[in-house]
mmCIF file of C-alpha atoms in Angstrom:
data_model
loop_
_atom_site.group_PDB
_atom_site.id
_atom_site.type_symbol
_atom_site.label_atom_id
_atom_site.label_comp_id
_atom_site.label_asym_id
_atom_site.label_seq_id
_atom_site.Cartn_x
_atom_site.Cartn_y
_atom_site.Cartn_z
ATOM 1 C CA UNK A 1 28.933 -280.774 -76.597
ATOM 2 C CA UNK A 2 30.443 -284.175 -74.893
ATOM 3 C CA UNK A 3 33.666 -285.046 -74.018
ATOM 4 C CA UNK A 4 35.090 -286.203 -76.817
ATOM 5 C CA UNK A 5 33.918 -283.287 -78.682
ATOM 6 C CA UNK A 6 35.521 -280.950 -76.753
ATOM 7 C CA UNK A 7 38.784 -282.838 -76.573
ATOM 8 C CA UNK A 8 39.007 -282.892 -79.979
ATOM 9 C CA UNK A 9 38.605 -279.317 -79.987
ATOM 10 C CA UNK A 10 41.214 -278.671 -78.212
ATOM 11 C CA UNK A 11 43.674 -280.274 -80.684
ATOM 12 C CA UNK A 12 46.161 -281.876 -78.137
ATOM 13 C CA UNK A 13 47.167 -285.111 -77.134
ATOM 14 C CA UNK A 14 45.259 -287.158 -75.403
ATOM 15 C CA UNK A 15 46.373 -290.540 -73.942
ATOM 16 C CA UNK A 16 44.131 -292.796 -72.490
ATOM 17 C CA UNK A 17 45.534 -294.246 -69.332
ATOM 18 C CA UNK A 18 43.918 -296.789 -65.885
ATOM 19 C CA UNK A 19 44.645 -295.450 -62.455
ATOM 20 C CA UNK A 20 44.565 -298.155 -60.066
ATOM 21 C CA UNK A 21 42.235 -298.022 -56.441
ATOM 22 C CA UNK A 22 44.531 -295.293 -54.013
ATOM 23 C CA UNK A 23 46.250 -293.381 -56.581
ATOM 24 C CA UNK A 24 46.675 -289.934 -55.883
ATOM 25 C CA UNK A 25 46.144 -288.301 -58.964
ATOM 26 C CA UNK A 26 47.039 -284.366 -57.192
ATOM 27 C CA UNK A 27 48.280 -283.510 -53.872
ATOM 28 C CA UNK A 28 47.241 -280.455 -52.309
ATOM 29 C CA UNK A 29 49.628 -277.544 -52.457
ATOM 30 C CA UNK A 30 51.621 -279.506 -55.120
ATOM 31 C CA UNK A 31 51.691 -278.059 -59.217
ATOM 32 C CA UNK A 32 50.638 -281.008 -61.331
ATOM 33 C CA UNK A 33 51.442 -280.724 -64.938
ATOM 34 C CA UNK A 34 48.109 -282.966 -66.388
ATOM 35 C CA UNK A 35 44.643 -282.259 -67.060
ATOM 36 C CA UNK A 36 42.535 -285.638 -66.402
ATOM 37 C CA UNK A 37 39.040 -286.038 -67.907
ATOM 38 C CA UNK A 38 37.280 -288.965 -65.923
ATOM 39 C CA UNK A 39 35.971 -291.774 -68.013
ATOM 40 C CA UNK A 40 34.863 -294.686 -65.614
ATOM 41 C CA UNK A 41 35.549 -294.729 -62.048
ATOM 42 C CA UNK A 42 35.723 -292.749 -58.502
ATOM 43 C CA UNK A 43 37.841 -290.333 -56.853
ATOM 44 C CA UNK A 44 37.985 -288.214 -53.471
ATOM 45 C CA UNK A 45 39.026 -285.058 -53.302
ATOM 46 C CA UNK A 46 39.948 -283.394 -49.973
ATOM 47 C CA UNK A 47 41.689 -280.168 -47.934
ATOM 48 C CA UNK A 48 43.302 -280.343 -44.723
ATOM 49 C CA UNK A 49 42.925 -284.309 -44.988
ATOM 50 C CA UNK A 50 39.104 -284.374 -44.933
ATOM 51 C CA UNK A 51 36.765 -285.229 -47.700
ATOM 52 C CA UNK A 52 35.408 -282.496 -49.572
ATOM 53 C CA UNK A 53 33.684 -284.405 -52.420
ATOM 54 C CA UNK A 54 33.795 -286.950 -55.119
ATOM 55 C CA UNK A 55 34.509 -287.064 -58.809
ATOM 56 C CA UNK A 56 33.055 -289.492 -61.363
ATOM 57 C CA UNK A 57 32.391 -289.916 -65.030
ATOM 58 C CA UNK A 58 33.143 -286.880 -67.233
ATOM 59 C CA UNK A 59 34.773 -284.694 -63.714
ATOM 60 C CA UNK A 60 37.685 -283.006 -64.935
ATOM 61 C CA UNK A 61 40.898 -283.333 -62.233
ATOM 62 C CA UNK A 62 43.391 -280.164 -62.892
ATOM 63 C CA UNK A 63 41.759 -277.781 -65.217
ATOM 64 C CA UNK A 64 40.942 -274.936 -62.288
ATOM 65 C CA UNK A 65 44.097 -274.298 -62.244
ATOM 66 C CA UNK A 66 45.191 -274.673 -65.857
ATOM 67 C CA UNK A 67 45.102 -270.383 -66.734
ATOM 68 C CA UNK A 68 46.938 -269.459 -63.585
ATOM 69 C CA UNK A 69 49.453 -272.259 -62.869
ATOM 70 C CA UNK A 70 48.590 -272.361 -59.358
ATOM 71 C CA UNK A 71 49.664 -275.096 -56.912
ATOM 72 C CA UNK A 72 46.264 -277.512 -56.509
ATOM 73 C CA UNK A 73 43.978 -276.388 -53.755
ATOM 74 C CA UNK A 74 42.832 -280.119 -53.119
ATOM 75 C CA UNK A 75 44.424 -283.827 -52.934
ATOM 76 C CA UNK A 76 42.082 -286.291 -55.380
ATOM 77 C CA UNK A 77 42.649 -289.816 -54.924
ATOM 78 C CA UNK A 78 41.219 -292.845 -56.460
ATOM 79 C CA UNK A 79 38.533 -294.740 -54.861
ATOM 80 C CA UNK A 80 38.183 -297.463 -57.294
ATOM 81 C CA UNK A 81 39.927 -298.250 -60.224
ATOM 82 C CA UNK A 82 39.561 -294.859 -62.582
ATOM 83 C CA UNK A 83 40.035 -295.010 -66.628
ATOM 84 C CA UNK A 84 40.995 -291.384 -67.530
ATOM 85 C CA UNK A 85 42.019 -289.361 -70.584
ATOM 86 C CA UNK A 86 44.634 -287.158 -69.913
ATOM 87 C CA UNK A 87 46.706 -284.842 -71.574
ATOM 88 C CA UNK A 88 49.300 -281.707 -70.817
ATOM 89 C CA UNK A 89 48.444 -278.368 -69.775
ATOM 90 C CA UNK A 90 51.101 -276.917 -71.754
ATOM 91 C CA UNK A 91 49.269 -278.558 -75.143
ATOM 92 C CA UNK A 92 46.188 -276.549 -74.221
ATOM 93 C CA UNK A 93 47.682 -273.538 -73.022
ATOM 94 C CA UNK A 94 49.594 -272.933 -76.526
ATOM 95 C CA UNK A 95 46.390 -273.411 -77.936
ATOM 96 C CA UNK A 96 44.670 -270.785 -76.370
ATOM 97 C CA UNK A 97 47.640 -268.458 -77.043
ATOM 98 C CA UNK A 98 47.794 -269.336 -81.019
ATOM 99 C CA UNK A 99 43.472 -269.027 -81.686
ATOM 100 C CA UNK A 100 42.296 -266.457 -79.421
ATOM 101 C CA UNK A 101 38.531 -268.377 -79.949
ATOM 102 C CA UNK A 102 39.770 -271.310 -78.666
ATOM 103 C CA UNK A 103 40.753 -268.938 -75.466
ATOM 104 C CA UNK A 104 36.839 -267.792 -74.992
ATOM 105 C CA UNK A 105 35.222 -271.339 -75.700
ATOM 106 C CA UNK A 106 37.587 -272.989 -73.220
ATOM 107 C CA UNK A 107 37.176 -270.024 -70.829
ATOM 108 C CA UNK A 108 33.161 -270.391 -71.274
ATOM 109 C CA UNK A 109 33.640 -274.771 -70.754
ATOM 110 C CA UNK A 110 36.262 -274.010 -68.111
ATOM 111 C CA UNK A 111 33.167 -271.465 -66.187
ATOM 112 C CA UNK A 112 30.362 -274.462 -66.437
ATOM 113 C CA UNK A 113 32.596 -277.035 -65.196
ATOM 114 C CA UNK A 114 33.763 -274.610 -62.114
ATOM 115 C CA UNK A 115 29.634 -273.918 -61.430
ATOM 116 C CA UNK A 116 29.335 -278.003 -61.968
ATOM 117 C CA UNK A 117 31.703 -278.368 -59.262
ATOM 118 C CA UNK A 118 30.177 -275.434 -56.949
ATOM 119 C CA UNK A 119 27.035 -277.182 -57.016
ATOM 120 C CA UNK A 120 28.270 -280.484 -56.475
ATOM 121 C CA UNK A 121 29.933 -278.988 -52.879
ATOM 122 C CA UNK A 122 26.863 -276.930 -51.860
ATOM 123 C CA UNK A 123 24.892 -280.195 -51.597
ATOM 124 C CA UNK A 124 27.239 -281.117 -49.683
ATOM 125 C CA UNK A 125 26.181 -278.576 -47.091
ATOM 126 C CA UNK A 126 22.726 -279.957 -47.019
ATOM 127 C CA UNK A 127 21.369 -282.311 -45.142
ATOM 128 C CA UNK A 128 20.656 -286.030 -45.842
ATOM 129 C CA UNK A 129 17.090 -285.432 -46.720
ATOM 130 C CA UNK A 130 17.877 -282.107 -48.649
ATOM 131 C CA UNK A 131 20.579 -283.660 -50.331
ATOM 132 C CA UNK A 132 18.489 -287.043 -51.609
ATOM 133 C CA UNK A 133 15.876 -285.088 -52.578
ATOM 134 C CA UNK A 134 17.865 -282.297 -54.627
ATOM 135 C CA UNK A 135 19.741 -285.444 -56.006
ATOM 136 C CA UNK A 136 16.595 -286.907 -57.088
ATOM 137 C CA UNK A 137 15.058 -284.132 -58.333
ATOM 138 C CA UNK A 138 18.260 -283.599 -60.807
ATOM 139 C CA UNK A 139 18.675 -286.801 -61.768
ATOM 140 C CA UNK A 140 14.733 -288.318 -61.899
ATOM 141 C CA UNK A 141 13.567 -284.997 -63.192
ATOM 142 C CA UNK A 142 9.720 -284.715 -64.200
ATOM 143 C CA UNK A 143 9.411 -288.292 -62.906
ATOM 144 C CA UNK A 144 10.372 -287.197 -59.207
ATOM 145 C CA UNK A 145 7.872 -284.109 -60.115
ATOM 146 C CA UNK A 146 4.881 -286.324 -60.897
ATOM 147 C CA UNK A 147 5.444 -289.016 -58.186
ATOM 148 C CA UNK A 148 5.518 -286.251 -55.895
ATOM 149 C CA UNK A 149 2.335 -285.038 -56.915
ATOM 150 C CA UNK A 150 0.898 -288.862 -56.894
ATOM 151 C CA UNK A 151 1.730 -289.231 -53.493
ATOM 152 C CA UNK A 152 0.244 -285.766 -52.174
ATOM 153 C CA UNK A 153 -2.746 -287.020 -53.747
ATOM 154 C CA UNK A 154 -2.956 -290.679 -52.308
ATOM 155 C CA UNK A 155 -2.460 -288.855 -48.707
#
């Protein structure tokens, strides 16, 4: 299912809206009342005023702590000019309170993007080489497999 899909699921409003270069979308410690779906664009996120990570196209900003109304763990800020959808946690939350379905899918969406986001820190962890071959191996797929296997065989 793709973004729009599951926006339009969730039957709340969504406004499309352009976040100029250095906007701080959330600030750590800080409640922020907005769910932001990424469209085009960069963002940082950080703790303690050092980069944890970055967000791009189809990264959702807010929705970890969406059930629990906790304060944001992170501050994200725009690196480049960012074109978002965005829409009120309030909209979804009475959602999942009216269609208890609507609870369990968002719960299940709500788990992949929280492993999505795991995964994108762990490589983090990694170094250079580890992380730019994991990277390429993701994103090239079977092509990274068989040039691999072309090069062990040209050595």
């Amino acid at each position: 299912m793709n973004r729009n899909e599951f926006l339009a699921e969730l039957h709340v409003d969504v406004e499309k809206i352009v976040l100029e270069q250095g906007y701080i979308v959330s600030r750590e410690n800080e409640r922020n009342e907005y769910v932001y779906v990424i469209e085009s664009g960069f963002c940082s996120f950080c703790r303690d005023n050092h980069i944890s990570g970055f967000l791009s196209e189809d990264d959702m900003i807010g929705i970890f702590d969406i059930l629990d109304g906790e304060k944001s763990t992170m501050t994200i800020q725009t690196l480049t000019t960012v074109a978002a959808l965005r829409f009120k946690k309030t909209g979804v939350i009475k959602q999942m309170i009216n269609t208890p379905q609507k609870s369990y899918y968002f719960y299940s969406r709500l788990q992949r993007y929280q492993q999505q986001f795991v995964d994108k820190s762990i490589i983090l962890t990694l170094s250079a080489n580890e992380r730019l071959t994991k990277c390429l191996k993701t994103h090239m797929g079977n092509l990274w497999t068989a040039r691999s296997c072309c090069q062990k065989l040209l050595r």
